[in-house]
Short mmCIF file of C-alpha atoms and ligand atoms in Angstrom, two decimals:
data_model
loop_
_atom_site.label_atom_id
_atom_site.label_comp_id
_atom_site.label_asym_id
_atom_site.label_seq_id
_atom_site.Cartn_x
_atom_site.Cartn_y
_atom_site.Cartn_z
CA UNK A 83 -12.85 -13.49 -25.02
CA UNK A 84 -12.80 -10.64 -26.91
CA UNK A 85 -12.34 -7.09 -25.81
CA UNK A 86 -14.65 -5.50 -28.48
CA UNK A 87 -17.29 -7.65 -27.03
CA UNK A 88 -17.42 -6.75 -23.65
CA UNK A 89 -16.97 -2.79 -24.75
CA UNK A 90 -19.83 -3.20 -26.59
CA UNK A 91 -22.10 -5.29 -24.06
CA UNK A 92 -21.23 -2.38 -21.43
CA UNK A 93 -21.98 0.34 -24.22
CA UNK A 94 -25.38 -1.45 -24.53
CA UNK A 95 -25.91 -0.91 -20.63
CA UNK A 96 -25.87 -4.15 -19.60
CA UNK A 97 -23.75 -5.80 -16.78
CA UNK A 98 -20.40 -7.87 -17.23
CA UNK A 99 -19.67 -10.84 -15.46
CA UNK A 100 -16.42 -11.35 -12.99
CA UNK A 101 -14.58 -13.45 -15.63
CA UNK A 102 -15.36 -10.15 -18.09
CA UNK A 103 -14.27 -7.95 -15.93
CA UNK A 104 -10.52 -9.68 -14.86
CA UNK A 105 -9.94 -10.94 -18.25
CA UNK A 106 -10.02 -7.27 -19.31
CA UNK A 107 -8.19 -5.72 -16.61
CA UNK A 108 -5.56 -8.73 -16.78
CA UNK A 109 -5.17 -7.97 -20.28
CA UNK A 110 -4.98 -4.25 -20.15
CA UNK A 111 -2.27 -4.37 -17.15
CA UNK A 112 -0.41 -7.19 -18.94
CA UNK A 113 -0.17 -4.43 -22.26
CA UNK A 114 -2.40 -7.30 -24.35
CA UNK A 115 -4.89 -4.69 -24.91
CA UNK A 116 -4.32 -0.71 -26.33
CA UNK A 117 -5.39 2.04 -24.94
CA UNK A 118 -7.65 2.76 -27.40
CA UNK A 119 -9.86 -0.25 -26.24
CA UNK A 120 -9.54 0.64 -22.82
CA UNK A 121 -9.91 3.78 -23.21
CA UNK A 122 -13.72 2.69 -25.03
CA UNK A 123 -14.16 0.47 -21.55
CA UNK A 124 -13.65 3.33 -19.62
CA UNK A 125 -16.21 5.37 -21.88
CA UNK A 126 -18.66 3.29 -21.72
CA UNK A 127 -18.70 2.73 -17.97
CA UNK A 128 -18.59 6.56 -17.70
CA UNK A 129 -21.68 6.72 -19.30
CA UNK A 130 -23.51 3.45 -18.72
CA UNK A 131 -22.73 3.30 -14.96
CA UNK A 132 -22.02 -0.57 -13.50
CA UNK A 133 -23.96 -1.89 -10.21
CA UNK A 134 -22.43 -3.29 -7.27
CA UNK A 135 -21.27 -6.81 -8.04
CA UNK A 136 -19.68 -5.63 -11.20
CA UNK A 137 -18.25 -2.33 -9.13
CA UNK A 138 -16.86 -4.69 -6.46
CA UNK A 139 -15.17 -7.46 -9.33
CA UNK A 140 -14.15 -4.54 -11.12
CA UNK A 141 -11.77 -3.23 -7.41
CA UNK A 142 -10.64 -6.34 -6.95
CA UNK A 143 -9.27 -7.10 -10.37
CA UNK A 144 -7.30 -4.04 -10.27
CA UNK A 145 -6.46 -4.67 -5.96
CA UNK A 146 -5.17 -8.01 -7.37
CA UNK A 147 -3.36 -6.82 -10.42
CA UNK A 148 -0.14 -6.15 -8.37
CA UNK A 149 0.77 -7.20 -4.86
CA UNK A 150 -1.64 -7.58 -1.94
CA UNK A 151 -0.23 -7.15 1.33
CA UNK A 152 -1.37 -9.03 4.63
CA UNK A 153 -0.86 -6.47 7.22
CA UNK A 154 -2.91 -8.35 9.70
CA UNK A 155 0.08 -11.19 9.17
CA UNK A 156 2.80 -8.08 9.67
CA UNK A 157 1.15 -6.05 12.65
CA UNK A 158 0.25 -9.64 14.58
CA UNK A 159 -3.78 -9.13 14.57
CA UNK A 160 -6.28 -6.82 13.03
CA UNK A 161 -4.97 -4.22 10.94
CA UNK A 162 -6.88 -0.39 10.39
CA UNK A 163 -6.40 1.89 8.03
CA UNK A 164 -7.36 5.22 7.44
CA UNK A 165 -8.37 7.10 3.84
CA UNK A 166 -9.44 10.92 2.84
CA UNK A 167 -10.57 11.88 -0.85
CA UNK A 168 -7.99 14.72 -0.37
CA UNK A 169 -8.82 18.12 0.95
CA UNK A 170 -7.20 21.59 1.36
CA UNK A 171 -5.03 21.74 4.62
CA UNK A 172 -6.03 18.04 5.14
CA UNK A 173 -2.96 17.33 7.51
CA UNK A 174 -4.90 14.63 9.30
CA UNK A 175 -3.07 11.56 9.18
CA UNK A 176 0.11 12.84 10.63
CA UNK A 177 -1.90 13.37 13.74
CA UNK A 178 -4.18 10.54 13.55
CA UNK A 179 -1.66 7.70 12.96
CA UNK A 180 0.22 8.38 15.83
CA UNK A 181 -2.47 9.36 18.04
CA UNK A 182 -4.35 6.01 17.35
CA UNK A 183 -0.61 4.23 17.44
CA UNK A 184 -0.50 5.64 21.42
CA UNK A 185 -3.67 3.85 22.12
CA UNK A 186 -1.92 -0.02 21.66
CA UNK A 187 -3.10 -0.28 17.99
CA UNK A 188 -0.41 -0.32 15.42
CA UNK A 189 -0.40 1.35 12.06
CA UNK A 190 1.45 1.11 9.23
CA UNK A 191 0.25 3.11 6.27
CA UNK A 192 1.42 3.79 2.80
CA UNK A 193 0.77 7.48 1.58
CA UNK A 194 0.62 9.46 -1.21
CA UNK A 195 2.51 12.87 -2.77
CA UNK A 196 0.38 15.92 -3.91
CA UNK A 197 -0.51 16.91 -7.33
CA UNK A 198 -2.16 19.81 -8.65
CA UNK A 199 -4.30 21.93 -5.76
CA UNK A 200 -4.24 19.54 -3.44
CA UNK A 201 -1.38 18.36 -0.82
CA UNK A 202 0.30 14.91 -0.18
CA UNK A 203 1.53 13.58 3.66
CA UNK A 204 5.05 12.09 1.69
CA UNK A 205 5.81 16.12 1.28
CA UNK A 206 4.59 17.50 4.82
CA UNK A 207 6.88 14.64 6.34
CA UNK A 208 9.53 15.39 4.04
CA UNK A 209 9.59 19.08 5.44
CA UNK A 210 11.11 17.72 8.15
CA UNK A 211 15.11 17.45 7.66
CA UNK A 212 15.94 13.74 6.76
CA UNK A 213 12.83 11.85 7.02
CA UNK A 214 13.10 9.08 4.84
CA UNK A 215 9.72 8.33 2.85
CA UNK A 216 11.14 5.83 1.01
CA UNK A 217 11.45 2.57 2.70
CA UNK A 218 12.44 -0.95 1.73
CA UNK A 219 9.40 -3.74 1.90
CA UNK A 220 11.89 -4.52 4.74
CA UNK A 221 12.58 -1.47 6.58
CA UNK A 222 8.83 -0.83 6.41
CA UNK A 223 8.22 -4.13 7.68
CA UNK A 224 10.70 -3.79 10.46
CA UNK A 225 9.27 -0.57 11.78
CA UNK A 226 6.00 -1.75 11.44
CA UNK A 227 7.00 -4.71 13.76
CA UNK A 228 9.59 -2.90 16.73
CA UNK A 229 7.20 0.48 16.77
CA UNK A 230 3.90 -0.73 15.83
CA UNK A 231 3.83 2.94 13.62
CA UNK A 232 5.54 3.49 9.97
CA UNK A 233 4.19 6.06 7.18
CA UNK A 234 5.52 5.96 4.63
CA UNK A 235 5.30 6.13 0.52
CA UNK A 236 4.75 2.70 -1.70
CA UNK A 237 7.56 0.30 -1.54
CA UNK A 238 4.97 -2.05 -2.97
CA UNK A 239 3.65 -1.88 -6.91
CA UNK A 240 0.21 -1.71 -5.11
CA UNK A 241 -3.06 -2.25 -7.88
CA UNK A 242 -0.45 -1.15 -10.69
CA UNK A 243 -3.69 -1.41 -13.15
CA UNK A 244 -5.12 1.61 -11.42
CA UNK A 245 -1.93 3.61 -12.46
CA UNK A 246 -2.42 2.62 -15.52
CA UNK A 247 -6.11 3.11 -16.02
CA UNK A 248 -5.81 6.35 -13.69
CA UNK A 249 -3.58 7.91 -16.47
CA UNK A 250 -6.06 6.91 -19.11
CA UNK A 251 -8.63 8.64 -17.63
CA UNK A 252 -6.85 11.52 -16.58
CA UNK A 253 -6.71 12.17 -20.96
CA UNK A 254 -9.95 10.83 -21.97
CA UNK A 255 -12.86 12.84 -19.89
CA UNK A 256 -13.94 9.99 -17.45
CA UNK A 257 -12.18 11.08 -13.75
CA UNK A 258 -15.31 12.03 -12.79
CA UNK A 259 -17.07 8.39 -12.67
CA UNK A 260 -18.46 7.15 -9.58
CA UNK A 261 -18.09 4.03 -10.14
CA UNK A 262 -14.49 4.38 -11.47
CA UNK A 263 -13.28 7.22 -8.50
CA UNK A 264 -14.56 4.44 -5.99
CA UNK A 265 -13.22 1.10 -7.58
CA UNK A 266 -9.49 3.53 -8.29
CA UNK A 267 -9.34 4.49 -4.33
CA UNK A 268 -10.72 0.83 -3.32
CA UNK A 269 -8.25 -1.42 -5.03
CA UNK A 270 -5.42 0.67 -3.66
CA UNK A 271 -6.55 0.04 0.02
CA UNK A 272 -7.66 -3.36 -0.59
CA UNK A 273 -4.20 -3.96 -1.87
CA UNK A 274 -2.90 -2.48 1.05
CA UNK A 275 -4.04 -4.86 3.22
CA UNK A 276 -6.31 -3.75 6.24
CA UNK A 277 -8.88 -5.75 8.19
CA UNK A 278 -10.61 -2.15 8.67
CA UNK A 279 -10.91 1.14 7.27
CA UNK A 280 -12.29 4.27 8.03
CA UNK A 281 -12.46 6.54 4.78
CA UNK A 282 -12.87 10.48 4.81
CA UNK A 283 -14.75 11.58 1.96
CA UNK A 284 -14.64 15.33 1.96
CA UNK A 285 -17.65 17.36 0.65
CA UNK A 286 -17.43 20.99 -0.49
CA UNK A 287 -15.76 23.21 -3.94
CA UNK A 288 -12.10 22.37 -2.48
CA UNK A 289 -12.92 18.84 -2.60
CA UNK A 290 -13.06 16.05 -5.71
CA UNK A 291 -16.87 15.67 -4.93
CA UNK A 292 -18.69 19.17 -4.60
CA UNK A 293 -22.25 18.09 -3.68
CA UNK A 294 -23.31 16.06 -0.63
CA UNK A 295 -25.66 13.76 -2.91
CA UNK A 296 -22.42 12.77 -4.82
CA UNK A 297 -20.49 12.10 -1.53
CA UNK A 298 -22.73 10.32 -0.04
CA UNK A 299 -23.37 8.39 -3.39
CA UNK A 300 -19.19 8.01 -3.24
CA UNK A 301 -19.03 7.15 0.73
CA UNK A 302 -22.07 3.92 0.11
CA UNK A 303 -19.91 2.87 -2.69
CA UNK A 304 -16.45 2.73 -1.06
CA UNK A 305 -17.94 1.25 1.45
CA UNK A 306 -20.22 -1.56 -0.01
CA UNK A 307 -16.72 -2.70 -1.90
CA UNK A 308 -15.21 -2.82 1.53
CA UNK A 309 -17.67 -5.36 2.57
CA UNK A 310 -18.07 -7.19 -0.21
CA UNK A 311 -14.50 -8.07 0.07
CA UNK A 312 -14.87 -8.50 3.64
CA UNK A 313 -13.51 -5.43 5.26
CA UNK A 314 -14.78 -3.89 7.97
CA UNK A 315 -15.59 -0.11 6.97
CA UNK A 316 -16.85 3.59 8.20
CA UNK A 317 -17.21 6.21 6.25
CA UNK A 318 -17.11 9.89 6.66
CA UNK A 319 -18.22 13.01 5.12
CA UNK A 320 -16.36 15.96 6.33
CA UNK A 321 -17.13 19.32 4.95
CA UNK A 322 -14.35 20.97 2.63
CA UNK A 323 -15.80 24.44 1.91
CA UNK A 324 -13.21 26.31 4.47
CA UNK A 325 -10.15 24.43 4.85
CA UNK A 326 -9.28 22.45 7.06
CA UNK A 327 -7.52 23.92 10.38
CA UNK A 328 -5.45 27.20 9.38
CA UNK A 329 -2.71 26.04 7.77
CA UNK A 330 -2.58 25.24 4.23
CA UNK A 331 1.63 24.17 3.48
CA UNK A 332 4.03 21.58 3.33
CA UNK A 333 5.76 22.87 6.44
CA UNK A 334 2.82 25.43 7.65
CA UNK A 335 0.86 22.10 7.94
CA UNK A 336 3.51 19.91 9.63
CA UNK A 337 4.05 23.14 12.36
CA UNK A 338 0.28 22.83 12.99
CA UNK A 339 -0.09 18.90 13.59
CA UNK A 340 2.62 19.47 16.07
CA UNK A 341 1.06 21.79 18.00
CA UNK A 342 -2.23 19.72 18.05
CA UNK A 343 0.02 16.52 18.85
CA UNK A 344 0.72 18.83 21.76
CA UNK A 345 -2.07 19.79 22.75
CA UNK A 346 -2.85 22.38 21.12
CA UNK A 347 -4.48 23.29 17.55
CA UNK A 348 -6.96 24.89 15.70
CA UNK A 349 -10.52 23.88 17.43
CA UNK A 350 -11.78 21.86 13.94
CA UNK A 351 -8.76 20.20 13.15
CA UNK A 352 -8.36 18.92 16.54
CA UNK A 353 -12.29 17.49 16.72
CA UNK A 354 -11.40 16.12 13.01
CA UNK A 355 -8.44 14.28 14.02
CA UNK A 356 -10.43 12.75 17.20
CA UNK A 357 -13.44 11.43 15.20
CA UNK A 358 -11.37 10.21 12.34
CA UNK A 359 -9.09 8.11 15.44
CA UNK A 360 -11.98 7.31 17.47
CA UNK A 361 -13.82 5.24 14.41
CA UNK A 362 -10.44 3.98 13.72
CA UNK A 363 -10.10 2.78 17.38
CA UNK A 364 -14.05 1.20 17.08
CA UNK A 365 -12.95 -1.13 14.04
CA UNK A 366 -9.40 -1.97 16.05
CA UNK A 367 -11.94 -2.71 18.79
CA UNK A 368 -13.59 -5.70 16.90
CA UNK A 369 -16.59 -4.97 19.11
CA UNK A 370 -14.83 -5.93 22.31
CA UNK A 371 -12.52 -2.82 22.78
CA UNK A 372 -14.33 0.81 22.46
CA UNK A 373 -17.81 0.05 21.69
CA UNK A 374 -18.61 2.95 23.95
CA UNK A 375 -18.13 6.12 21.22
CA UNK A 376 -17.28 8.35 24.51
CA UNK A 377 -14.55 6.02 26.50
CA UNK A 378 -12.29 5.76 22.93
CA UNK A 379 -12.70 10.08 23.11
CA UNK A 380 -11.69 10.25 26.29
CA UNK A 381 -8.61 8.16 25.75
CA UNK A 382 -7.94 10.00 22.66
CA UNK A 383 -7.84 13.62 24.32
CA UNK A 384 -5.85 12.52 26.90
CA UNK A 385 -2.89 11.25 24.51
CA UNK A 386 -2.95 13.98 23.02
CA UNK A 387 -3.22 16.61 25.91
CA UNK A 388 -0.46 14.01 27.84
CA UNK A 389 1.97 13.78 25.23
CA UNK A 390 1.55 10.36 24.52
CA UNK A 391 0.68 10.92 20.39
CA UNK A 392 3.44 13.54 21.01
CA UNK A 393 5.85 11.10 21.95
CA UNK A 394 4.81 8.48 19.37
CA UNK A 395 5.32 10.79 16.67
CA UNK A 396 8.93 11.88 17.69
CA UNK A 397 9.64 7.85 17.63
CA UNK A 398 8.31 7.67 14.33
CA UNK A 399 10.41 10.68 13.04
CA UNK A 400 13.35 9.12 14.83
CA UNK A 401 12.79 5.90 13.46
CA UNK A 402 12.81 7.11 9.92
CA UNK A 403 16.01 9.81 10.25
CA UNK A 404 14.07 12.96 10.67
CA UNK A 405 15.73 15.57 12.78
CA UNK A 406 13.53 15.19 15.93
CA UNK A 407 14.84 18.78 17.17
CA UNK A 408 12.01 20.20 14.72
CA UNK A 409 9.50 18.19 16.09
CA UNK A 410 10.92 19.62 19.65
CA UNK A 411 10.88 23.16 18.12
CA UNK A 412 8.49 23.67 15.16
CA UNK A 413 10.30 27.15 14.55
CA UNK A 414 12.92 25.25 12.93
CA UNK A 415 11.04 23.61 10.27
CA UNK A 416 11.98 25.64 7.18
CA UNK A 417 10.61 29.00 6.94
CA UNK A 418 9.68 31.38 4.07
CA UNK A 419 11.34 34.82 3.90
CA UNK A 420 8.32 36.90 3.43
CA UNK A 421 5.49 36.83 5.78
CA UNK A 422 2.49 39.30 4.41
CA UNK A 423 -0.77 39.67 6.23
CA UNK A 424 -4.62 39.91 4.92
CA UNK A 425 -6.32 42.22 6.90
CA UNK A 426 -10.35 43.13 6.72
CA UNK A 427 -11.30 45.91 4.80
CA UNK A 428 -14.71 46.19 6.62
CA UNK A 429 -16.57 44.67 9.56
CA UNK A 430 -18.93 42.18 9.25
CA UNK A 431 -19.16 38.19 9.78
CA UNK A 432 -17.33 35.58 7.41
CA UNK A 433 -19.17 34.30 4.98
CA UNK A 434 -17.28 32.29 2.87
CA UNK A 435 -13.30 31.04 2.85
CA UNK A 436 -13.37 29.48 -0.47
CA UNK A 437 -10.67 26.04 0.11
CA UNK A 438 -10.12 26.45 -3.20
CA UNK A 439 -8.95 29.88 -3.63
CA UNK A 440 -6.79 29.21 -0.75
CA UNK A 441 -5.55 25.53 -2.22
CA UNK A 442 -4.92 28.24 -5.40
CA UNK A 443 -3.41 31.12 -3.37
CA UNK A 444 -1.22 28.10 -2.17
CA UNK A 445 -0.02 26.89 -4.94
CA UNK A 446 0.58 30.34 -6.27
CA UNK A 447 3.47 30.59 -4.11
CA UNK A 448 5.09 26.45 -4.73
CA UNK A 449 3.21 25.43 -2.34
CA UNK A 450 2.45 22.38 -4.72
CA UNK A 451 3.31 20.78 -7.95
CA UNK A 452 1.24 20.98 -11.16
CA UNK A 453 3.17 17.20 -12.67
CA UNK A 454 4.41 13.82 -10.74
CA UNK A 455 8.31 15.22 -10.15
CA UNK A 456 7.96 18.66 -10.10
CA UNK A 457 9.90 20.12 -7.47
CA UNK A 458 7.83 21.72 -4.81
CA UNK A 459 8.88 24.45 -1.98
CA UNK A 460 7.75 23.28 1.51
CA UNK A 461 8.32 26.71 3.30
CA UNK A 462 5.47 28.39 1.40
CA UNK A 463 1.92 28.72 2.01
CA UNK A 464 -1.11 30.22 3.92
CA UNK A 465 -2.74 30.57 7.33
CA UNK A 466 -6.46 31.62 7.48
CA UNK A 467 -7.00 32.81 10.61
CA UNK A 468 -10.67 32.91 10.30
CA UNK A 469 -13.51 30.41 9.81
CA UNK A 470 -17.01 30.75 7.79
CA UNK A 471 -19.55 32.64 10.87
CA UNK A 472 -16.55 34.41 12.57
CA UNK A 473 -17.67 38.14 13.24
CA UNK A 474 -14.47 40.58 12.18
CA UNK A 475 -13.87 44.24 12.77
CA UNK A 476 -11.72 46.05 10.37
CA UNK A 477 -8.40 45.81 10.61
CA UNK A 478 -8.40 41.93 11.52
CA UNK A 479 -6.09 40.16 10.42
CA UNK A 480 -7.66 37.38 8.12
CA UNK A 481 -4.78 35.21 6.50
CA UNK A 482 -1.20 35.16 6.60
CA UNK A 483 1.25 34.53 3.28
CA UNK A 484 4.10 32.65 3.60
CA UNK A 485 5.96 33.87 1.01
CA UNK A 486 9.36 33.00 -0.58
CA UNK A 487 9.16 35.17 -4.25
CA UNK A 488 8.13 38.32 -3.88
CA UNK A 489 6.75 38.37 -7.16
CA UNK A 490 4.03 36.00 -6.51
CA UNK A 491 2.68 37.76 -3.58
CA UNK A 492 0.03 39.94 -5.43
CA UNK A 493 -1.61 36.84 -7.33
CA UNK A 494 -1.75 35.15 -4.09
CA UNK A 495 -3.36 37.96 -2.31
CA UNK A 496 -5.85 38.15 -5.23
CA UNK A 497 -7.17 34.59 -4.66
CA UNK A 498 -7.21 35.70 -0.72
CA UNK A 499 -9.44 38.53 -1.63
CA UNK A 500 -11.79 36.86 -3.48
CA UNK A 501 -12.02 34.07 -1.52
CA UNK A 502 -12.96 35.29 1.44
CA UNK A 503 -16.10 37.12 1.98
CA UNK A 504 -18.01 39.13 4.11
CA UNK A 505 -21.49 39.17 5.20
CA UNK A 506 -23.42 42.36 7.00
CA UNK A 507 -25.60 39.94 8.78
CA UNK A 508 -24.92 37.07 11.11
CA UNK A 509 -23.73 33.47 9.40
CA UNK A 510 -24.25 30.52 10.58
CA UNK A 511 -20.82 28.40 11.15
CA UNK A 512 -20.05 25.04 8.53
CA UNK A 513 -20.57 22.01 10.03
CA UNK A 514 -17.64 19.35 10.40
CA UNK A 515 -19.44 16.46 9.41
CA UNK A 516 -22.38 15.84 7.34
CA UNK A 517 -22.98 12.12 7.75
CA UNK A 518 -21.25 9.06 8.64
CA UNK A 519 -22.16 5.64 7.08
CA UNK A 520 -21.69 2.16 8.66
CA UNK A 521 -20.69 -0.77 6.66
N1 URA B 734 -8.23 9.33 -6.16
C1 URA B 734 -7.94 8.13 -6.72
O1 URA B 734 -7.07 7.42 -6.25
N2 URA B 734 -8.64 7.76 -7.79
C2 URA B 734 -9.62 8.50 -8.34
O2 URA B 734 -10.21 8.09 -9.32
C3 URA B 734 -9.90 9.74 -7.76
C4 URA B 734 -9.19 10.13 -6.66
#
């Protein structure tokens, strides 16, 4: 085969077979091919689109490029995962994994670092003192095994022709591919090895995919590759105008899944966290555990107003050398020196918290890091207070900065300030969810 020839039959719009498809990725991972013909590939697909058989070859070429875990072998029965398309404040899994671990159904999930706006779970874990992210194949196999709960980042070069191609794209205009965005996030998770997988596809301007048409669009895809490759799969779409809970911060956001693991929490992070678990517990269920939506919710609030998740969680921070007296006492996590509030200038109702110019205000402060190994500061961040329909009088305090230079306060107040907005007349609250699709 030649690689001109099957750029230019996708630059003509018509569709490549499987043996196209891997014999290109094979040779592009295998450096056989230069960037400058994948980079064409990529191009062309951008443009020309690809339909579902070609979407789904094109996933598993890259899933099979490196390693492909069995964690159905490793756990001892049906494995679930869980996936989100990256939001601001999006501390979810370090509630969900344990929560869903509580409930007799092991987890063992690999997990990513943050770059640019938005965050990564390897850095909110890491703000607690000594927990190791990176584990051995065997460590992470071991924990998997004893506590049926591990989280933790790749030990595994997991679909290494998605770094490759992800890099490519990243310099060559075509990110925003459907097509591409779904067969990237696909071949990672089919590499990784679960029998199910719920995905959270967030919707909204903090979020990769800003229109509901697109997520949706996104959700059907990531989902029809899931089944195609015989996966059992539920999507989400989860709104990601506002952020998610209060607390946007490596540490802010670790002190906050805490408190929900106890109990407690922000109302919308809390309902989050117990869909996203209960759809995980319906695909552990394999149709005979949980069919009824309400008995997995009631389970799930009770573990996590008993302690149960609580407890689950210490294990896992125990397990992997964290300092469990910060899971016991939150106010020891580290803390920023400065603590600045945003109070209303007016009364009114809340019309808009803009996740980006929070995610922004955030990463003002170090809150994140703009390239792979930048160092990042885990004490900084923000806390909005409020939520989009909230009626404020003057004076209220709106936001809090976590602050650790005091030179970077006024930028970060500026993104607070526009970001936030106020309406004269009543507004109607942002939904959680917009859809949820079945595969
Ligand atoms: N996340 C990924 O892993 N890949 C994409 O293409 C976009 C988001």
């Amino acid at each position: 085969m030649h690689a001109v020839d099957i750029i230019a039959k996708k630059r003509d719009g018509l569709a490549l077979s499987q043996e196209e498809i891997n014999w290109f990725i094979d040779a592009y991972t295998t450096d056989a091919l230069p960037d400058y013909q994948a980079a064409a590939f990529l191009m062309a697909v951008c443009i020309r689109g690809m339909n579902r058989q070609e979407i789904s070859d094109l996933t598993l070429a890259m899933a099979r490029s490196g390693e492909m875990l069995d964690l159905a072998k490793l756990l001892g029965g049906y494995a679930v995962d869980k996936h989100s398309s990256g939001g601001v404040g999006d501390k979810t899994t370090l509630v969900v994994l344990p929560l869903v671990a509580s409930c007799g159904v092991p987890v063992a999930k690999m997990s990513g670092r943050g770059l640019g706006f938005s965050g990564g779970t390897l850095d909110k874990l890491e703000s607690i003192h000594g927990f190791n992210v990176n584990l051995t194949t065997e460590q992470f196999e071991a924990l998997a095994r004893k506590n049926g709960l591990v989280l933790a980042g790749q030990s595994k070069d997991l679909a290494p022709a998605d770094g490759k191609l992800y890099a490519l794209r990243d310099v060559t205009g075509t990110v925003p591919s459907l097509p591409l965005i779904a067969s990237s996030i696909m071949s990672k998770k089919l590499a990784a090895g679960a029998n199910g997988i719920v995905l959270d596809v967030k919707m909204g301007e903090g979020a990769f995919m800003t229109s509901l048409e697109d997520a949706r669009q996104l959700a059907q895809m990531m989902v029809d590759i899931g089944v195609d490759s015989g996966r059992d799969m539920i999507a989400v779409i989860s709104d990601m105008n506002q952020p998610l809970g209060h607390a946007v911060g490596n540490a802010l956001e670790m002190a906050e899944a805490i408190e929900t693991l106890q109990g407690g929490g922000p109302s919308d992070f809390r309902e989050h966290c117990l869909q996203v678990a209960a759809y995980m517990l319906r695909l552990a269920g394999q149709g005979q555990r949980w069919t009824d939506e309400s008995e997995a919710r009631a389970l799930l609030d009770e573990h996590l107003d008993n302690g149960q998740a609580l407890a689950k969680f210490r294990q896992m921070v125990a397990a992997q050398g964290g300092d469990v007296e910060m899971v016991d006492d939150p106010s020891k996590l580290p803390q920023a020196t400065y603590q600045v509030d945003v109070t209303a200038d007016e009364a009114g109702y809340i019309a808009q918290v803009s996740a980006k110019a929070v995610a922004l205000a955030a990463f003002e402060l170090g809150a994140g890091r703009e390239r792979k190994g930048d160092p990042i500061d885990l004490a900084v961040g923000v806390k909005v207070h409020v939520k989009v329909g909230d009626q404020v009088g003057p004076g209220a305090k709106l936001a809090t900065i976590y602050a650790n230079d005091e030179g970077r306060l006024a930028a970060c107040r500026k993104y607070l300030d526009e970001g936030i907005t106020f309406h004269r007349e009543p507004v109607a609250p942002l939904p959680l969810f917009y859809d949820t699709i079945m595969g």
